[in-house]
């Protein structure tokens, strides 16, 4: 029951965080999906689509010979389209930059998105066990300068059918569409976002079965808890992502078989804005007032100012507990230790993003 409540809470938070991303950073919009204005059996028009920003070569590699329909110009809504010419097919992809309600329209993976690495601040989402195993998505934070909040967000989501993203080559090609289009767009629009390298070995989403011994933590959970404290708190497992920077970084400290005990989250850019709104609502709620600062369950938070698209980061830790069901409360209430663990988690993450030292919010 406790794991179910935790992952449901994560599903709401994570889906909303990706959705709200669009409402925070300014920019235009790419749309590559079903339909279009003009159709070419000869796809040479892809080379000039989206004002020439579309990564046409990467698109051709991804679709691998499928006949495409495309638009060669921006519409009034600033969109251009590419999809399979077959009207009965759902095969297609969507690229977005800046404000959009479709920031992340896929079913939440139920786990953590895999960081892209290779010099990019981004994540990839694909879970073959989800309700949409034919779909995958990725997101990038693009910093247009050192000024905090000055940047863009770009995403891609795609449906290739037939469980195509089980193939690591398909995952790499989809990310190439995103990164190459992002590079062309930022250069054309004067955003001085640094370009990373070609992303290889694109990972899939971490899910709740992907836990390992706490002593084996090398990614987002590394250094959060020492061996003695872990034993005292009943922590024996972790669920984590790699140490590469991502818009949303998470670490779960768990008990036997990965059962949730403590969840650490680092949110950057628009995801942090949403997390801050949610935290403010929690702090203002009657339930929070009843819990108080040293109750069995609660939430602790730190903040940091970051350059570029990172904006104002937020770092949080959630504890397992339910005021209506004390049996679900975390086994150890070490508030000083928990805040110290959050500080270590926040400092390690903030350093990767070039942020200032985390402090109270």
CSV table of C-alpha atoms in Angstrom, one decimal, residues 65-282:
chain,number,residue,atom,x,y,z
A,65,UNK,CA,12.5,4.6,-45.4
A,66,UNK,CA,8.9,5.3,-44.3
A,67,UNK,CA,7.1,7.7,-46.7
A,68,UNK,CA,6.6,11.0,-44.9
A,69,UNK,CA,4.1,13.9,-45.0
A,70,UNK,CA,5.5,17.3,-44.0
A,71,UNK,CA,5.0,21.0,-43.9
A,72,UNK,CA,7.7,23.2,-45.2
A,73,UNK,CA,6.7,26.4,-43.5
A,74,UNK,CA,5.7,27.7,-40.1
A,75,UNK,CA,2.0,28.1,-39.5
A,76,UNK,CA,0.4,30.9,-37.6
A,77,UNK,CA,0.7,28.8,-34.5
A,78,UNK,CA,4.4,28.2,-35.2
A,79,UNK,CA,4.3,24.6,-36.1
A,80,UNK,CA,5.5,22.3,-38.8
A,81,UNK,CA,4.7,18.7,-39.2
A,82,UNK,CA,6.2,15.3,-40.2
A,83,UNK,CA,4.4,12.0,-40.0
A,84,UNK,CA,3.9,8.8,-41.9
A,85,UNK,CA,2.0,9.3,-45.2
A,86,UNK,CA,-0.3,6.5,-44.3
A,87,UNK,CA,-3.4,8.1,-42.7
A,88,UNK,CA,-4.2,5.0,-40.8
A,89,UNK,CA,-0.8,5.0,-39.0
A,90,UNK,CA,-0.1,6.6,-35.6
A,91,UNK,CA,3.6,6.7,-36.4
A,92,UNK,CA,5.1,10.2,-36.0
A,93,UNK,CA,6.9,12.5,-33.6
A,94,UNK,CA,6.5,15.9,-32.0
A,95,UNK,CA,9.1,18.5,-31.2
A,96,UNK,CA,8.4,21.4,-29.0
A,97,UNK,CA,10.3,24.4,-27.7
A,98,UNK,CA,9.0,26.9,-25.2
A,99,UNK,CA,5.4,27.2,-24.1
A,100,UNK,CA,3.1,24.2,-24.7
A,101,UNK,CA,0.5,22.2,-22.8
A,102,UNK,CA,1.9,19.1,-24.5
A,103,UNK,CA,5.2,19.3,-22.7
A,104,UNK,CA,4.9,15.7,-21.7
A,105,UNK,CA,1.8,14.0,-23.0
A,106,UNK,CA,2.9,10.4,-22.5
A,107,UNK,CA,1.8,8.2,-19.7
A,108,UNK,CA,4.2,8.6,-16.8
A,109,UNK,CA,6.7,5.9,-16.8
A,110,UNK,CA,6.2,5.1,-13.1
A,111,UNK,CA,9.9,5.6,-12.5
A,112,UNK,CA,12.8,8.0,-13.1
A,113,UNK,CA,13.8,9.3,-16.5
A,114,UNK,CA,17.3,8.4,-17.7
A,115,UNK,CA,19.7,11.4,-18.0
A,116,UNK,CA,21.2,12.0,-21.5
A,117,UNK,CA,24.7,12.9,-20.4
A,118,UNK,CA,27.3,13.7,-23.2
A,119,UNK,CA,27.3,17.4,-22.3
A,120,UNK,CA,23.5,17.8,-22.3
A,121,UNK,CA,21.1,18.6,-19.4
A,122,UNK,CA,18.3,16.4,-20.4
A,123,UNK,CA,16.4,13.1,-19.8
A,124,UNK,CA,14.9,10.2,-21.8
A,125,UNK,CA,11.7,8.5,-20.9
A,126,UNK,CA,10.8,5.0,-22.1
A,127,UNK,CA,9.3,2.2,-20.2
A,128,UNK,CA,8.5,-1.0,-22.1
A,129,UNK,CA,6.2,-2.1,-19.3
A,130,UNK,CA,4.0,1.0,-19.5
A,131,UNK,CA,0.6,1.3,-21.2
A,132,UNK,CA,2.2,2.9,-24.2
A,133,UNK,CA,5.3,0.7,-25.0
A,134,UNK,CA,5.5,2.1,-28.5
A,135,UNK,CA,6.1,5.7,-27.3
A,136,UNK,CA,9.2,7.5,-26.0
A,137,UNK,CA,10.1,11.0,-25.1
A,138,UNK,CA,13.1,13.2,-24.2
A,139,UNK,CA,13.6,16.8,-22.8
A,140,UNK,CA,16.5,19.3,-22.9
A,141,UNK,CA,17.2,22.4,-20.9
A,142,UNK,CA,19.1,24.9,-23.1
A,143,UNK,CA,20.8,27.7,-21.4
A,144,UNK,CA,21.1,30.9,-23.5
A,145,UNK,CA,23.5,32.6,-21.1
A,146,UNK,CA,24.6,32.9,-17.5
A,147,UNK,CA,21.6,34.9,-16.4
A,148,UNK,CA,19.4,32.8,-14.2
A,149,UNK,CA,16.3,31.7,-16.0
A,150,UNK,CA,17.5,32.7,-19.4
A,151,UNK,CA,17.0,29.6,-21.5
A,152,UNK,CA,14.7,27.3,-23.5
A,153,UNK,CA,13.1,23.9,-23.0
A,154,UNK,CA,12.8,21.6,-25.9
A,155,UNK,CA,11.1,18.2,-26.0
A,156,UNK,CA,10.4,15.4,-28.4
A,157,UNK,CA,7.9,12.6,-28.2
A,158,UNK,CA,7.4,9.8,-30.7
A,159,UNK,CA,5.5,6.7,-31.6
A,160,UNK,CA,7.3,4.3,-34.0
A,161,UNK,CA,5.0,1.3,-33.3
A,162,UNK,CA,6.0,-2.3,-32.8
A,163,UNK,CA,7.9,-1.6,-29.5
A,164,UNK,CA,10.6,0.0,-31.6
A,165,UNK,CA,12.3,1.7,-28.7
A,166,UNK,CA,13.3,-1.6,-27.2
A,167,UNK,CA,16.1,-1.1,-29.8
A,168,UNK,CA,18.9,1.2,-28.4
A,169,UNK,CA,19.5,2.4,-31.9
A,170,UNK,CA,16.0,3.8,-32.2
A,171,UNK,CA,16.4,5.6,-28.8
A,172,UNK,CA,19.7,7.1,-30.0
A,173,UNK,CA,18.2,8.3,-33.2
A,174,UNK,CA,15.2,9.9,-31.5
A,175,UNK,CA,17.5,11.8,-29.2
A,176,UNK,CA,19.6,12.8,-32.2
A,177,UNK,CA,16.5,14.4,-33.7
A,178,UNK,CA,16.0,16.4,-30.5
A,179,UNK,CA,19.6,17.5,-30.0
A,180,UNK,CA,20.4,18.4,-33.6
A,181,UNK,CA,17.2,20.3,-34.0
A,182,UNK,CA,17.9,22.1,-30.7
A,183,UNK,CA,21.4,23.1,-31.9
A,184,UNK,CA,20.1,24.5,-35.2
A,185,UNK,CA,17.3,26.4,-33.5
A,186,UNK,CA,19.5,28.0,-30.8
A,187,UNK,CA,22.1,29.1,-33.4
A,188,UNK,CA,19.4,30.6,-35.7
A,189,UNK,CA,17.6,32.4,-32.8
A,190,UNK,CA,20.8,33.7,-31.1
A,191,UNK,CA,20.5,31.6,-28.0
A,192,UNK,CA,24.1,30.9,-26.9
A,193,UNK,CA,23.3,27.4,-25.6
A,194,UNK,CA,26.4,25.1,-25.7
A,195,UNK,CA,26.0,22.0,-27.8
A,196,UNK,CA,26.8,18.6,-26.3
A,197,UNK,CA,28.0,15.5,-28.2
A,198,UNK,CA,26.1,12.8,-29.9
A,199,UNK,CA,24.2,10.9,-27.2
A,200,UNK,CA,25.0,7.2,-27.3
A,201,UNK,CA,23.8,4.3,-25.1
A,202,UNK,CA,20.5,6.0,-24.3
A,203,UNK,CA,19.1,4.5,-21.2
A,204,UNK,CA,15.5,3.6,-20.4
A,205,UNK,CA,13.4,4.7,-17.4
A,206,UNK,CA,14.3,3.4,-14.0
A,207,UNK,CA,11.3,1.7,-12.4
A,208,UNK,CA,10.5,0.5,-8.9
A,209,UNK,CA,12.1,-2.9,-9.6
A,210,UNK,CA,15.4,-1.4,-10.4
A,211,UNK,CA,16.8,-1.2,-6.9
A,212,UNK,CA,20.3,-2.2,-5.6
A,213,UNK,CA,22.2,-2.3,-2.3
A,214,UNK,CA,22.7,1.0,-0.7
A,215,UNK,CA,26.5,0.5,-0.7
A,216,UNK,CA,26.4,0.2,-4.5
A,217,UNK,CA,25.0,3.7,-5.1
A,218,UNK,CA,27.1,5.5,-7.7
A,219,UNK,CA,24.6,8.0,-9.2
A,220,UNK,CA,22.0,10.3,-7.7
A,221,UNK,CA,22.1,8.5,-4.3
A,222,UNK,CA,25.9,8.4,-4.0
A,223,UNK,CA,27.1,10.0,-0.8
A,224,UNK,CA,23.6,10.8,0.6
A,225,UNK,CA,23.8,8.3,3.5
A,226,UNK,CA,26.8,6.8,5.3
A,227,UNK,CA,26.8,3.1,6.2
A,228,UNK,CA,26.1,3.5,9.9
A,229,UNK,CA,23.2,5.9,9.4
A,230,UNK,CA,21.7,3.6,6.7
A,231,UNK,CA,21.7,0.7,9.1
A,232,UNK,CA,20.2,2.8,11.9
A,233,UNK,CA,17.4,4.0,9.6
A,234,UNK,CA,16.7,0.6,8.2
A,235,UNK,CA,17.8,1.6,4.7
A,236,UNK,CA,19.2,-1.3,2.7
A,237,UNK,CA,18.4,-0.4,-1.0
A,238,UNK,CA,18.5,2.6,-3.4
A,239,UNK,CA,16.8,3.5,-6.6
A,240,UNK,CA,18.7,6.1,-8.6
A,241,UNK,CA,19.6,7.6,-11.9
A,242,UNK,CA,23.1,8.2,-13.2
A,243,UNK,CA,25.1,11.1,-12.0
A,244,UNK,CA,24.6,13.2,-15.2
A,245,UNK,CA,22.7,16.5,-14.9
A,246,UNK,CA,19.0,16.3,-15.6
A,247,UNK,CA,15.9,18.6,-15.3
A,248,UNK,CA,14.6,16.2,-12.6
A,249,UNK,CA,16.9,14.1,-10.5
A,250,UNK,CA,15.7,11.6,-8.0
A,251,UNK,CA,16.9,9.2,-5.4
A,252,UNK,CA,14.9,6.7,-3.3
A,253,UNK,CA,16.3,5.2,-0.1
A,254,UNK,CA,14.4,2.0,0.6
A,255,UNK,CA,14.1,-1.0,2.8
A,256,UNK,CA,13.9,-4.7,1.8
A,257,UNK,CA,12.9,-5.3,-1.8
A,258,UNK,CA,13.1,-1.6,-2.5
A,259,UNK,CA,10.2,-0.5,-0.3
A,260,UNK,CA,10.1,3.3,-0.2
A,261,UNK,CA,11.4,5.0,2.9
A,262,UNK,CA,12.8,8.4,1.8
A,263,UNK,CA,12.7,10.1,-1.5
A,264,UNK,CA,15.0,12.9,-2.6
A,265,UNK,CA,14.2,15.2,-5.6
A,266,UNK,CA,16.2,17.9,-7.3
A,267,UNK,CA,14.1,20.0,-9.7
A,268,UNK,CA,15.5,22.5,-12.1
A,269,UNK,CA,14.0,25.2,-14.4
A,270,UNK,CA,10.2,24.9,-14.9
A,271,UNK,CA,10.1,21.7,-12.9
A,272,UNK,CA,11.4,23.6,-9.9
A,273,UNK,CA,8.7,26.3,-10.4
A,274,UNK,CA,6.0,23.7,-10.2
A,275,UNK,CA,7.6,22.0,-7.2
A,276,UNK,CA,7.8,25.3,-5.4
A,277,UNK,CA,4.1,26.0,-6.0
A,278,UNK,CA,3.3,22.6,-4.7
A,279,UNK,CA,5.5,23.1,-1.6
A,280,UNK,CA,3.9,26.4,-0.9
A,281,UNK,CA,0.4,24.8,-1.0
A,282,UNK,CA,1.6,22.1,1.3
